[in-house]
Amino acid sequence: MAITGTSSFSVNFSPVFRRDVTSASGNLKRNLDLKRFAVSSEQASTSSSTTTKTKKFVENGRMWKNSREESETARRVNVEESEERERNGKSLKNYFDEAKDMIRSDAGPPRWFSPLESGSHTNDSPLLLFLPGIDGVGLGLTMQHQRLGQIFDIWCLHIPVEDRTSFADLVKLVERTVRSENHRLPNRPIYLVGESLGACIALAVSAHVPDVDLVLILANPATSFSKSQLQPLIPILKLLPDQIPFSLPYILRLMEGDPLRMAADNLVKELAPEPPFGKLSQDLLTMSSYLSVVANILPKETLLWKLEMLRLASTYANSRLHAVKAETLILSSGRDQLLPSQEEGEKLCLALPKCQNRRFNDSGHFLFLEDGVDLVTVIKGAGFYRRGKYIDYVSDYMPPTPSEFKKIQESNRWHYLATGPVLLSTLEDGKIVRGLAGIPSEGPVLYVSYHMLLGLELYPLVSQFMIESNILLRGIAHPIAFKRLKDGKLPELSTFDPFRMMGAVPVSATNFYKLLSSKSHVLLYPGGMREALHRKGEEYKLFWPERSEFVRMAARFGAKIVPFGAVGEDDIGQVVFDYDDLIKIPYFRTEIDEISNEVEKLRIDASGEVSKQHIHLPGILPKVPGRFYFYFGKPIETEGRKRELRDKVKCHELYLEVKSEVENSIAYLKEKRENDPYRNLLPRLIYQATHGFTSEVPTFEP
């Protein structure tokens, strides 16, 4: 069964108890019989005289936490718990405080540790290995540990300040760990998260182990070191006496836009009109204390060693890019003053076969230490989180937290304001009311409708369901939002990150089946892209396939079918140059063919209008925005009709009934909106200016 639609939204150190003793020259040794648990430093101090006094990490190996019983609830991020963790998150100050503790008694070879505050992950959580940048401390994800720890088993690599392990041996260390963990749990992916130097290590390891399922997340990779401002620092440092701390101010100047800018920005945000002198003094002292910590992390000899390593690492990684087959997500900063990261991100995405790029235009080199950068959100939005060999868009999906949803709302607030959506639903007794009181609260529910021009109805529709009913509409979406067969002229995949965050899944019978079996609220547009890119004069005309594609599947799970209409596209813009016009011009005809070939084709075996889903951008003449209206008809029950609807005739009759209900809903809204005194934008703005911009603007009487 082929199902089509377009995108659904516009939118501690302590003794270790299972030891992983690793070094550049030794092998990975394990005792798999030892119990997996963690103790605090206070507990450890009574049993070992070599315990370092800090509460946050496990030394010389990984720290195991007690895991919960595996269940669907445990597999998903609890929204309220996640939100609470976000409020109690760490700051940049924690990084420097913890780094100071870690290097105070720092000796020995490079080793893994796992942060205690990363929480209790589930048994099937993938392994995440963090590979640090030039600092080598391994605390680069300290502001991310709590969130990441809910969905990953986190190990961080710590390279002591005085350690002189070569780049090649660091690669071997990580490679041994990767192979060992892959042998232990072969069905889960291993994530390598590397920043700058760590990104080069990740690329090298990936080239060495093409048979292991790796996912690379690389922040500002140092593969561009040959173009770095750090290059001229090497000969200068070699000539300067050790007593002259030249490297410190130089590094801090290059880090402008990173820790110092972040601290200053946080200070500005927190200051009241007349800030308390004590608070101001404390923040200034905190900022000045960073200098000594950076000096201890990167003394002259260590800095020289790291810079030489960066040069070698860059050359090594670049020479092996052709052997990297892993999925890769590049995170590139626009204000990175250490490396030309955005330029490098584009270059790497062209060189790597399964690569995506995400730009952070206002961020500096140390991306993960910046306020507002949430790696979990980035991974979710990019569609890079999976527990198995392939992503499962239903079981691997994590709903947006309130703060994530709020950010999506804020980015689309002008759309919402301009369209002033009105939602109507039908109660059991047939009464039409404003709001979603008539919508079933329990799934599975299938919402079927007409797709407005460019899918403009999606953002206000999905947002209002979340706001009013806390229901997440999971849309069956066109592949354009998930995958490219080749690079070209289509918008970058990052454009569709909000779609994936809000639960869109690629169109397929399998995904449709999984959504209904998980009792989801599913949004389906049978007309798909043909309706979203309709021609002139085709407003509100349904282009549905001949076959009753969705009815039998809904009946299989007893899903309620809710037909609904949506109108308002003609109050936003008028199509003046459509597909029929464009295809007559050779230049545009060639461009349409090229763009359409960038994504997977749908319904290639279908006939009629729905088979012609060419991707193009029609010429639209904007209007002063009108209002969007949605009318949800009475839910149609399929429970207990599974046997009946196996009959093709009965199934098609129900299909036509749903289609007719959608058309009737559209006709109802087109008629009733004529009586809405606030249909146009200006009256709505005047009303909200008088009553408050959060007030609900009235509409016609249903």
XYZ file of C-alpha atoms in Angstrom:
702
model
C 0.000 0.000 0.000
C 1.416 3.349 -0.979
C 0.724 6.186 1.346
C 1.632 9.702 0.449
C 1.654 13.075 2.003
C 3.866 16.093 2.233
C 5.742 17.225 5.272
C 3.684 17.385 8.375
C 5.049 20.560 9.911
C 6.384 23.864 8.538
C 7.528 23.940 10.689
C 34.049 11.833 39.257
C 37.039 10.177 39.930
C 36.741 7.113 42.190
C 37.817 3.481 41.963
C 36.288 1.577 39.174
C 34.167 -1.421 39.544
C 34.099 -2.697 36.010
C 37.494 -1.621 34.818
C 38.304 -0.472 31.314
C 42.009 0.173 31.730
C 43.193 1.788 28.523
C 46.392 3.453 27.501
C 48.295 4.162 24.346
C 50.566 1.195 24.870
C 48.303 -1.288 26.650
C 45.355 -3.357 25.691
C 41.803 -2.929 26.847
C 41.322 -5.228 29.807
C 37.953 -6.221 31.221
C 36.456 -8.127 34.049
C 32.959 -8.784 32.841
C 32.005 -10.588 36.038
C 32.305 -7.522 38.229
C 29.099 -5.806 39.164
C 28.290 -2.599 37.323
C 27.816 0.231 39.758
C 29.226 3.567 40.875
C 30.219 4.994 44.224
C 30.860 8.533 45.337
C 34.325 9.761 46.208
C 33.433 9.703 49.869
C 32.645 5.982 49.669
C 35.702 5.271 47.595
C 38.084 7.047 49.952
C 37.589 4.368 52.592
C 38.555 1.579 50.246
C 41.366 3.058 48.201
C 44.181 5.370 49.074
C 44.620 6.402 45.482
C 41.177 7.932 45.058
C 41.101 11.460 43.740
C 38.701 13.619 45.739
C 36.028 14.681 43.355
C 32.409 13.625 43.088
C 31.729 13.626 39.435
C 33.634 10.955 37.537
C 34.959 7.442 37.505
C 38.655 7.026 36.678
C 40.374 4.357 34.590
C 37.176 3.011 33.175
C 33.500 3.398 32.772
C 31.036 3.955 35.510
C 27.913 1.818 35.373
C 24.599 3.045 36.666
C 21.642 1.036 37.846
C 19.325 0.721 34.873
C 15.551 0.772 34.973
C 13.350 -2.021 33.732
C 13.161 -1.726 30.004
C 9.750 -0.564 28.920
C 8.276 1.830 26.430
C 8.124 4.474 29.129
C 11.774 4.001 30.020
C 12.767 4.082 26.368
C 11.393 7.570 25.889
C 12.479 10.825 27.449
C 10.046 11.884 30.145
C 9.106 15.412 29.182
C 8.624 16.765 32.692
C 11.822 15.138 33.966
C 13.697 16.430 30.940
C 12.412 19.939 31.517
C 13.433 19.819 35.161
C 16.919 18.699 34.161
C 17.127 21.555 31.696
C 16.365 24.035 34.458
C 19.032 22.503 36.685
C 21.649 22.383 33.918
C 25.268 23.367 34.311
C 27.016 26.546 33.274
C 30.405 27.428 31.869
C 31.680 27.971 35.410
C 31.165 24.247 36.089
C 33.505 23.390 33.238
C 36.357 25.415 34.723
C 35.706 24.238 38.292
C 35.671 20.589 37.234
C 38.646 21.017 34.931
C 40.606 22.534 37.835
C 39.797 19.479 39.982
C 40.691 17.019 37.255
C 44.140 18.446 36.491
C 45.068 19.090 40.124
C 46.385 15.555 40.526
C 46.672 14.544 36.930
C 48.956 11.715 35.897
C 48.921 8.532 33.904
C 47.882 7.669 30.362
C 44.707 8.769 28.521
C 41.606 7.051 29.893
C 37.836 6.978 29.774
C 35.476 8.309 32.422
C 31.720 8.479 32.616
C 29.981 11.441 34.296
C 27.763 10.586 37.247
C 25.291 13.348 36.472
C 24.558 11.801 33.091
C 21.768 9.846 34.776
C 20.423 6.347 34.232
C 20.242 5.289 30.614
C 18.286 2.294 29.359
C 19.806 -1.058 28.441
C 19.499 -0.400 24.719
C 20.964 3.115 24.780
C 23.723 3.526 22.203
C 27.271 4.201 23.375
C 28.580 7.757 22.989
C 32.349 8.284 23.070
C 33.351 11.927 23.506
C 36.712 12.844 22.013
C 37.978 16.204 23.326
C 39.571 19.056 21.472
C 42.827 20.864 22.153
C 42.173 21.117 25.901
C 42.134 17.312 26.287
C 40.282 17.436 29.606
C 37.242 15.572 28.307
C 34.724 17.921 29.906
C 33.591 19.564 26.691
C 30.108 18.083 27.075
C 29.735 19.044 30.741
C 26.751 21.295 29.970
C 25.205 18.472 27.939
C 25.717 15.489 30.291
C 22.299 15.472 31.931
C 20.339 15.536 28.694
C 22.646 13.196 26.805
C 22.710 10.756 29.701
C 19.004 10.061 29.296
C 19.490 8.548 25.851
C 23.186 7.566 25.670
C 25.745 5.565 27.615
C 28.441 8.277 27.815
C 32.208 7.739 27.985
C 34.562 10.715 27.803
C 38.252 10.566 26.904
C 40.596 12.364 29.302
C 44.140 13.199 28.140
C 46.272 14.371 31.099
C 48.094 17.687 30.720
C 51.568 16.114 30.854
C 50.678 13.173 28.647
C 52.503 12.944 25.310
C 50.615 10.139 23.611
C 50.839 10.556 19.858
C 47.876 11.102 17.585
C 48.324 7.646 16.042
C 48.250 6.012 19.473
C 45.155 7.974 20.480
C 43.471 6.660 17.362
C 44.494 3.106 18.311
C 43.154 3.592 21.837
C 39.748 4.708 20.559
C 39.723 2.031 17.888
C 40.324 -0.715 20.467
C 37.458 0.591 22.566
C 35.167 0.761 19.553
C 35.949 -2.794 18.470
C 35.604 -4.138 22.005
C 32.217 -2.514 22.585
C 30.990 -3.487 19.154
C 31.937 -7.113 19.893
C 30.099 -6.937 23.232
C 26.942 -5.324 21.823
C 27.032 -5.678 18.028
C 23.489 -4.496 17.387
C 23.775 -1.006 18.830
C 25.476 1.916 17.081
C 28.470 3.705 18.570
C 28.488 7.497 18.452
C 31.811 9.318 18.189
C 31.357 12.943 19.225
C 34.539 14.876 18.554
C 35.443 18.537 18.614
C 38.391 19.936 16.678
C 41.225 17.445 17.421
C 38.668 14.871 18.572
C 36.885 15.180 15.240
C 40.098 14.173 13.448
C 40.412 11.157 15.752
C 36.816 10.196 14.986
C 37.382 10.417 11.229
C 40.559 8.321 11.470
C 38.856 5.644 13.575
C 35.919 5.521 11.198
C 38.282 4.974 8.277
C 39.956 2.097 10.177
C 36.760 0.281 11.175
C 34.377 0.454 8.204
C 32.719 -2.745 9.430
C 31.522 -1.132 12.690
C 28.243 0.806 12.847
C 29.440 4.306 13.729
C 27.699 7.668 13.839
C 30.036 10.671 13.756
C 29.107 14.044 15.239
C 31.943 16.458 14.567
C 32.057 19.976 15.990
C 34.387 22.389 14.151
C 36.744 19.661 12.865
C 40.451 20.503 12.843
C 40.810 19.077 9.340
C 41.157 22.748 8.303
C 44.184 23.340 10.570
C 46.341 24.359 7.609
C 44.170 27.492 7.354
C 44.066 28.158 11.101
C 45.322 31.261 12.903
C 47.080 28.862 15.250
C 49.592 27.896 12.546
C 51.886 30.944 12.978
C 51.834 30.445 16.761
C 54.018 27.322 16.611
C 57.377 28.926 15.619
C 56.745 31.920 17.883
C 56.098 29.714 20.892
C 59.275 27.758 20.277
C 61.362 30.961 20.466
C 59.810 32.407 23.601
C 61.192 31.662 27.093
C 58.974 29.576 29.344
C 58.640 32.498 31.747
C 56.686 34.554 29.206
C 53.060 33.357 29.199
C 52.511 34.496 25.619
C 50.208 31.647 24.706
C 47.584 32.469 27.309
C 46.431 35.901 26.092
C 46.794 34.759 22.486
C 44.558 31.746 23.012
C 42.063 33.771 25.002
C 41.927 36.389 22.270
C 41.214 33.698 19.700
C 38.592 32.294 22.049
C 36.721 35.586 21.882
C 33.169 34.629 21.210
C 33.581 31.470 23.272
C 34.067 31.280 27.038
C 34.724 34.975 27.584
C 31.913 36.075 25.320
C 29.598 33.480 26.829
C 30.371 34.650 30.335
C 29.813 38.253 29.336
C 26.546 37.423 27.582
C 25.306 35.454 30.576
C 26.253 38.342 32.808
C 24.323 40.835 30.671
C 21.247 38.594 30.637
C 21.259 38.173 34.384
C 21.932 41.782 35.321
C 18.987 43.797 36.572
C 18.722 47.548 35.708
C 20.716 48.169 38.909
C 22.675 44.963 39.507
C 23.840 44.108 42.991
C 27.517 44.935 43.357
C 28.172 41.518 44.908
C 26.779 39.687 41.898
C 28.790 41.808 39.466
C 31.989 41.317 41.446
C 31.427 37.559 41.633
C 30.961 37.255 37.872
C 34.040 39.346 37.170
C 36.089 37.206 39.538
C 34.751 34.080 37.858
C 35.811 35.393 34.465
C 39.287 36.273 35.720
C 39.656 32.822 37.286
C 39.333 31.255 33.833
C 42.781 32.611 32.969
C 44.639 30.510 35.507
C 42.683 27.354 34.612
C 43.423 27.773 30.909
C 47.088 28.375 31.799
C 47.161 25.103 33.754
C 45.373 23.154 31.022
C 47.602 24.486 28.249
C 51.061 25.383 29.549
C 53.579 26.252 26.852
C 55.028 22.753 26.338
C 51.582 21.144 26.261
C 50.264 23.767 23.871
C 53.185 23.193 21.523
C 52.599 19.450 21.657
C 48.882 19.884 20.938
C 49.498 22.269 18.027
C 51.951 19.860 16.422
C 49.429 17.081 16.987
C 46.702 19.156 15.337
C 48.875 19.597 12.265
C 49.529 15.875 11.993
C 45.928 14.985 12.817
C 44.585 17.262 10.103
C 46.858 15.749 7.464
C 46.119 12.191 8.584
C 42.330 12.648 8.673
C 42.197 14.427 5.311
C 44.143 11.637 3.642
C 41.570 9.070 4.762
C 38.291 10.847 4.116
C 37.666 8.557 1.141
C 37.495 5.555 3.510
C 34.918 7.090 5.874
C 31.529 5.473 5.308
C 29.799 6.361 8.599
C 26.825 8.661 8.951
C 28.273 12.068 9.774
C 26.809 15.237 11.220
C 29.048 18.319 10.999
C 28.411 21.176 13.434
C 30.145 24.322 12.210
C 30.391 27.687 13.985
C 30.245 31.008 12.196
C 32.389 32.873 14.751
C 35.090 30.280 15.184
C 38.316 32.264 15.404
C 40.507 29.203 15.693
C 39.421 27.443 12.488
C 37.461 28.320 9.311
C 34.771 25.912 10.439
C 31.829 26.788 8.223
C 33.897 26.595 5.079
C 35.331 23.282 6.299
C 31.869 21.914 7.077
C 30.784 22.467 3.507
C 33.959 20.838 2.182
C 33.569 17.760 4.363
C 29.936 17.313 3.376
C 30.991 17.164 -0.256
C 33.738 14.631 0.542
C 31.760 12.294 2.805
C 28.980 10.108 1.364
C 26.451 10.249 4.241
C 26.995 13.696 5.662
C 24.843 16.572 6.856
C 25.897 20.023 8.048
C 24.376 22.274 10.698
C 25.518 25.885 10.973
C 25.699 27.906 14.178
C 26.321 31.358 12.811
C 26.673 33.178 16.143
C 28.753 30.540 17.921
C 32.474 30.232 18.517
C 34.925 27.346 18.524
C 33.906 25.702 21.801
C 30.378 25.061 20.634
C 29.234 22.604 23.309
C 30.117 25.056 26.105
C 27.847 27.769 24.760
C 24.588 28.672 26.414
C 21.632 27.694 24.249
C 23.401 24.933 22.299
C 21.658 21.656 23.131
C 23.271 18.647 21.470
C 20.271 16.404 22.124
C 18.010 18.850 20.312
C 20.449 19.021 17.415
C 20.620 15.220 17.138
C 16.846 14.871 17.310
C 16.241 17.594 14.752
C 18.747 16.131 12.313
C 17.153 12.689 12.647
C 20.421 11.160 13.871
C 19.228 9.256 16.937
C 18.781 5.524 16.613
C 19.183 2.476 18.843
C 19.639 -0.095 16.099
C 21.294 -0.452 12.732
C 18.591 1.621 11.087
C 16.514 4.449 12.500
C 12.995 3.533 13.578
C 10.960 6.697 13.235
C 8.402 5.439 15.747
C 10.283 3.618 18.526
C 13.391 5.841 18.321
C 11.362 9.047 18.357
C 11.478 11.360 21.367
C 8.777 14.056 21.644
C 9.918 17.659 21.999
C 10.372 18.945 25.523
C 8.400 22.067 26.463
C 11.447 24.243 25.876
C 12.073 22.673 22.470
C 8.456 23.213 21.498
C 8.650 26.789 22.735
C 11.642 27.486 20.472
C 9.803 26.079 17.484
C 6.827 28.262 18.367
C 8.979 31.360 18.657
C 10.581 30.759 15.286
C 7.105 30.636 13.686
C 5.300 33.234 15.767
C 4.798 35.619 12.835
C 3.151 32.860 10.828
C 0.792 32.171 13.711
C 0.041 35.863 14.197
C -0.628 36.427 10.507
C -3.022 33.500 10.119
C -4.901 33.743 13.471
C -6.073 30.112 13.245
C -9.614 29.113 14.194
C -10.180 25.438 15.051
C -13.642 23.924 15.225
C -14.582 20.375 16.178
C -17.721 18.258 16.371
C -19.059 16.802 19.620
C -20.732 13.378 19.870
C -24.191 14.971 19.654
C -23.226 16.720 16.418
C -22.766 20.174 17.936
C -19.948 22.234 16.409
C -17.808 24.041 18.973
C -14.702 26.187 18.854
C -11.619 24.314 20.009
C -10.739 20.642 20.085
C -13.291 19.318 22.574
C -14.647 16.957 19.907
C -11.263 15.404 19.155
C -10.658 11.882 20.556
C -8.136 11.988 23.384
C -7.000 8.385 22.992
C -5.362 6.958 19.898
C -5.054 5.575 17.425
C -6.643 8.422 15.507
C -6.187 9.187 11.811
C -6.754 12.792 10.698
C -7.383 13.059 6.960
C -7.618 16.301 5.021
C -6.793 18.491 2.055
C -3.290 19.948 1.752
C -3.261 23.710 1.342
C -0.754 25.546 -0.847
C 2.850 24.802 0.230
C 1.500 23.059 3.338
C 0.916 26.456 4.952
C -1.672 25.030 7.329
C 0.733 22.680 9.058
C 2.431 24.894 11.620
C -0.706 26.481 13.144
C -2.508 23.124 13.078
C 0.192 21.095 14.824
C 0.973 23.887 17.293
C -2.634 24.340 18.311
C -3.070 20.612 18.941
C -0.077 20.717 21.298
C -1.235 23.891 23.033
C -4.902 23.004 23.474
C -4.866 19.230 23.909
C -1.228 18.213 24.423
C -1.644 15.954 21.390
C 1.293 15.421 19.054
C 0.186 15.032 15.458
C 2.620 12.723 13.693
C 2.524 13.368 10.004
C 3.143 11.067 7.073
C 5.634 13.217 5.188
C 7.282 13.417 1.781
C 10.877 12.096 1.549
C 12.022 15.634 0.724
C 12.177 16.269 4.488
C 14.435 13.295 5.235
C 16.781 12.330 2.449
C 18.471 13.494 -0.725
C 19.527 11.174 -3.511
C 22.061 13.807 -4.542
C 22.982 17.407 -3.792
C 21.302 20.095 -5.792
C 18.975 23.044 -5.606
C 16.560 21.863 -2.933
C 16.674 23.544 0.501
C 19.140 22.012 2.948
C 17.829 19.215 5.143
C 18.329 21.496 8.166
C 15.301 23.426 6.896
C 13.159 20.474 7.912
C 14.601 19.931 11.422
C 11.410 21.282 13.080
C 9.369 18.764 11.033
C 11.377 15.852 12.435
C 11.364 17.332 15.947
C 7.581 17.400 15.857
C 7.338 13.765 14.799
C 7.075 13.652 11.022
C 7.907 10.253 9.487
C 8.777 9.387 5.879
C 5.868 8.093 3.868
C 5.767 4.297 3.857
C 3.300 1.555 4.678
C 5.656 0.336 7.427
C 5.766 3.687 9.191
C 1.993 4.076 8.866
C 1.533 0.630 10.402
C 3.902 1.399 13.303
C 2.232 4.720 14.089
C -1.234 3.222 14.286
C -0.013 0.199 16.254
C 1.564 2.592 18.799
C -1.803 4.374 19.143
C -0.521 7.641 17.738
C -2.469 10.576 16.363
C -1.571 10.439 12.673
C -1.913 13.242 10.135
C -2.410 12.173 6.508
C -2.890 14.096 3.267
C -3.845 11.595 0.539
C -3.395 14.286 -2.134
C 0.180 14.876 -1.037
C 2.368 17.202 -3.033
C -0.113 17.384 -5.895
C -2.413 19.422 -3.653
C 0.367 21.383 -1.936
C 1.705 22.484 -5.359
C -1.606 22.866 -7.127
C -2.267 24.924 -10.242
C -4.140 28.193 -10.705
C -7.822 27.881 -9.897
C -7.391 24.574 -8.059
C -7.765 25.940 -4.534
C -9.561 23.440 -2.284
C -9.747 20.807 -5.002
C -8.951 17.309 -3.740
C -6.533 15.110 -5.705
C -6.895 11.737 -4.043
C -5.774 8.411 -5.521
C -8.262 5.923 -6.874
C -7.396 3.262 -4.320
C -8.660 3.443 -0.740
C -5.157 3.449 0.670
C -5.661 4.174 4.338
C -9.086 2.754 5.293
C -8.136 -0.908 5.649
C -5.052 -0.038 7.728
C -7.143 2.144 10.047
C -9.676 -0.672 10.464
C -6.917 -3.142 11.313
C -6.143 -1.180 14.473
C -9.637 0.139 15.156
C -8.484 3.700 14.562
C -10.955 6.550 14.532
C -10.871 8.490 11.276
C -11.375 12.236 11.649
C -11.980 14.007 8.334
C -11.366 17.745 8.436
C -11.242 20.710 6.155
C -8.791 23.604 6.076
C -9.208 26.894 4.215
C -7.303 30.140 4.087
C -4.541 29.714 1.518
C -6.291 32.106 -0.860
C -6.142 34.738 1.891
C -2.341 34.495 1.929
C -1.387 34.504 -1.729
C -2.517 33.905 -5.277
C -0.836 31.477 -7.665
C 0.012 33.441 -10.799
C 2.698 31.193 -12.337
C 2.051 27.481 -11.929
C 3.489 24.171 -13.122
C 1.682 24.336 -16.444
C 3.330 27.703 -17.124
C 6.793 26.692 -15.949
C 6.946 23.433 -17.900
C 6.552 25.332 -21.176
C 9.817 27.212 -20.622
C 12.915 25.066 -21.361
C 14.995 26.509 -18.519
C 12.331 25.858 -15.887
C 11.463 22.466 -17.363
C 15.093 21.368 -16.976
C 15.223 22.764 -13.447
C 12.019 20.947 -12.427
C 13.418 17.666 -13.720
C 16.731 18.185 -11.874
C 15.047 19.086 -8.600
C 12.555 16.223 -8.825
C 15.433 13.770 -9.332
C 17.081 14.853 -6.074
C 14.525 12.965 -3.980
C 12.797 9.601 -4.037
C 9.820 9.431 -6.363
C 6.444 8.432 -4.932
C 3.513 6.597 -6.470
C 5.441 5.652 -9.560
C 2.908 2.874 -10.198
C -0.107 5.155 -9.776
C -2.170 6.713 -12.514
C -3.898 10.032 -12.801
C -2.997 13.336 -11.216
C -1.504 11.919 -7.996
C 1.289 10.279 -9.973
C 2.510 13.669 -11.199
C 4.261 14.940 -8.108
C 6.887 17.107 -9.733
C 8.710 19.397 -7.340
C 8.615 23.039 -8.306
C 8.061 26.439 -6.740
C 5.025 28.214 -8.179
C 4.958 31.972 -8.597
C 2.790 33.377 -5.815
C 1.505 36.934 -5.466
C 1.324 37.706 -1.718
C -1.757 39.258 -0.152
C -2.470 40.984 3.134
C -2.814 37.873 5.314
C -6.287 36.570 6.011
C -7.234 33.875 8.489
C -6.908 30.081 8.564
C -9.884 27.935 9.539
C -10.026 24.228 10.443
C -13.184 22.200 10.910
C -12.960 18.651 12.262
C -15.943 16.465 11.497
C -17.390 13.788 13.724
C -14.958 10.879 14.169
C -15.751 7.798 12.073
C -15.391 4.555 14.033
C -13.614 1.564 12.500
C -13.464 -0.517 15.685
C -15.085 -3.877 15.054
C -15.267 -3.301 11.279
C -12.030 -5.062 10.351
C -13.764 -8.039 8.733
C -16.352 -5.838 7.031
C -13.750 -3.516 5.528
C -11.774 -6.363 4.014
C -14.417 -6.224 1.330
C -13.097 -3.895 -1.381
C -16.507 -2.404 -2.080
C -17.215 -1.595 1.576
C -13.719 -0.265 2.004
C -14.060 2.039 -0.983
C -17.441 3.250 0.219
C -15.908 4.376 3.501
C -13.049 5.970 1.583
C -15.496 8.012 -0.479
C -17.400 8.928 2.682
C -14.233 10.343 4.230
C -13.433 12.267 1.078
C -16.946 13.665 0.952
C -16.725 14.762 4.593
C -13.500 16.636 3.850
C -15.112 18.407 0.915
C -18.179 19.273 3.024
C -15.959 20.675 5.776
C -14.172 22.891 3.275
C -17.479 24.142 1.859
C -18.757 24.854 5.381
C -15.680 26.929 6.246
C -15.736 28.878 2.974
C -19.305 29.901 3.655
C -18.980 30.663 7.372
C -15.768 32.711 7.120
C -17.697 35.365 5.229
C -19.372 36.213 8.562
C -16.133 36.536 10.512
C -15.544 40.232 11.379
C -11.898 39.374 12.157
C -11.097 37.508 8.978
C -8.620 40.192 7.881
C -5.358 40.929 9.640
C -5.990 44.563 10.615
C -9.149 43.957 12.694
C -7.379 41.113 14.513
C -4.382 43.296 15.321
C -6.672 46.051 16.628
C -8.547 43.552 18.793
C -5.348 42.113 20.245
C -3.876 45.562 20.834
C -6.997 46.348 22.867
C -7.425 43.041 24.683
C -3.844 41.773 24.807
C -1.835 39.851 22.240
C -2.396 36.575 24.063
C -6.152 36.919 23.955
C -8.283 34.733 21.704
C -9.730 36.701 18.804
C -13.462 36.018 18.256
C -14.823 34.536 15.053
C -18.167 33.587 13.514
C -20.754 31.586 15.437
C -20.456 27.899 14.457
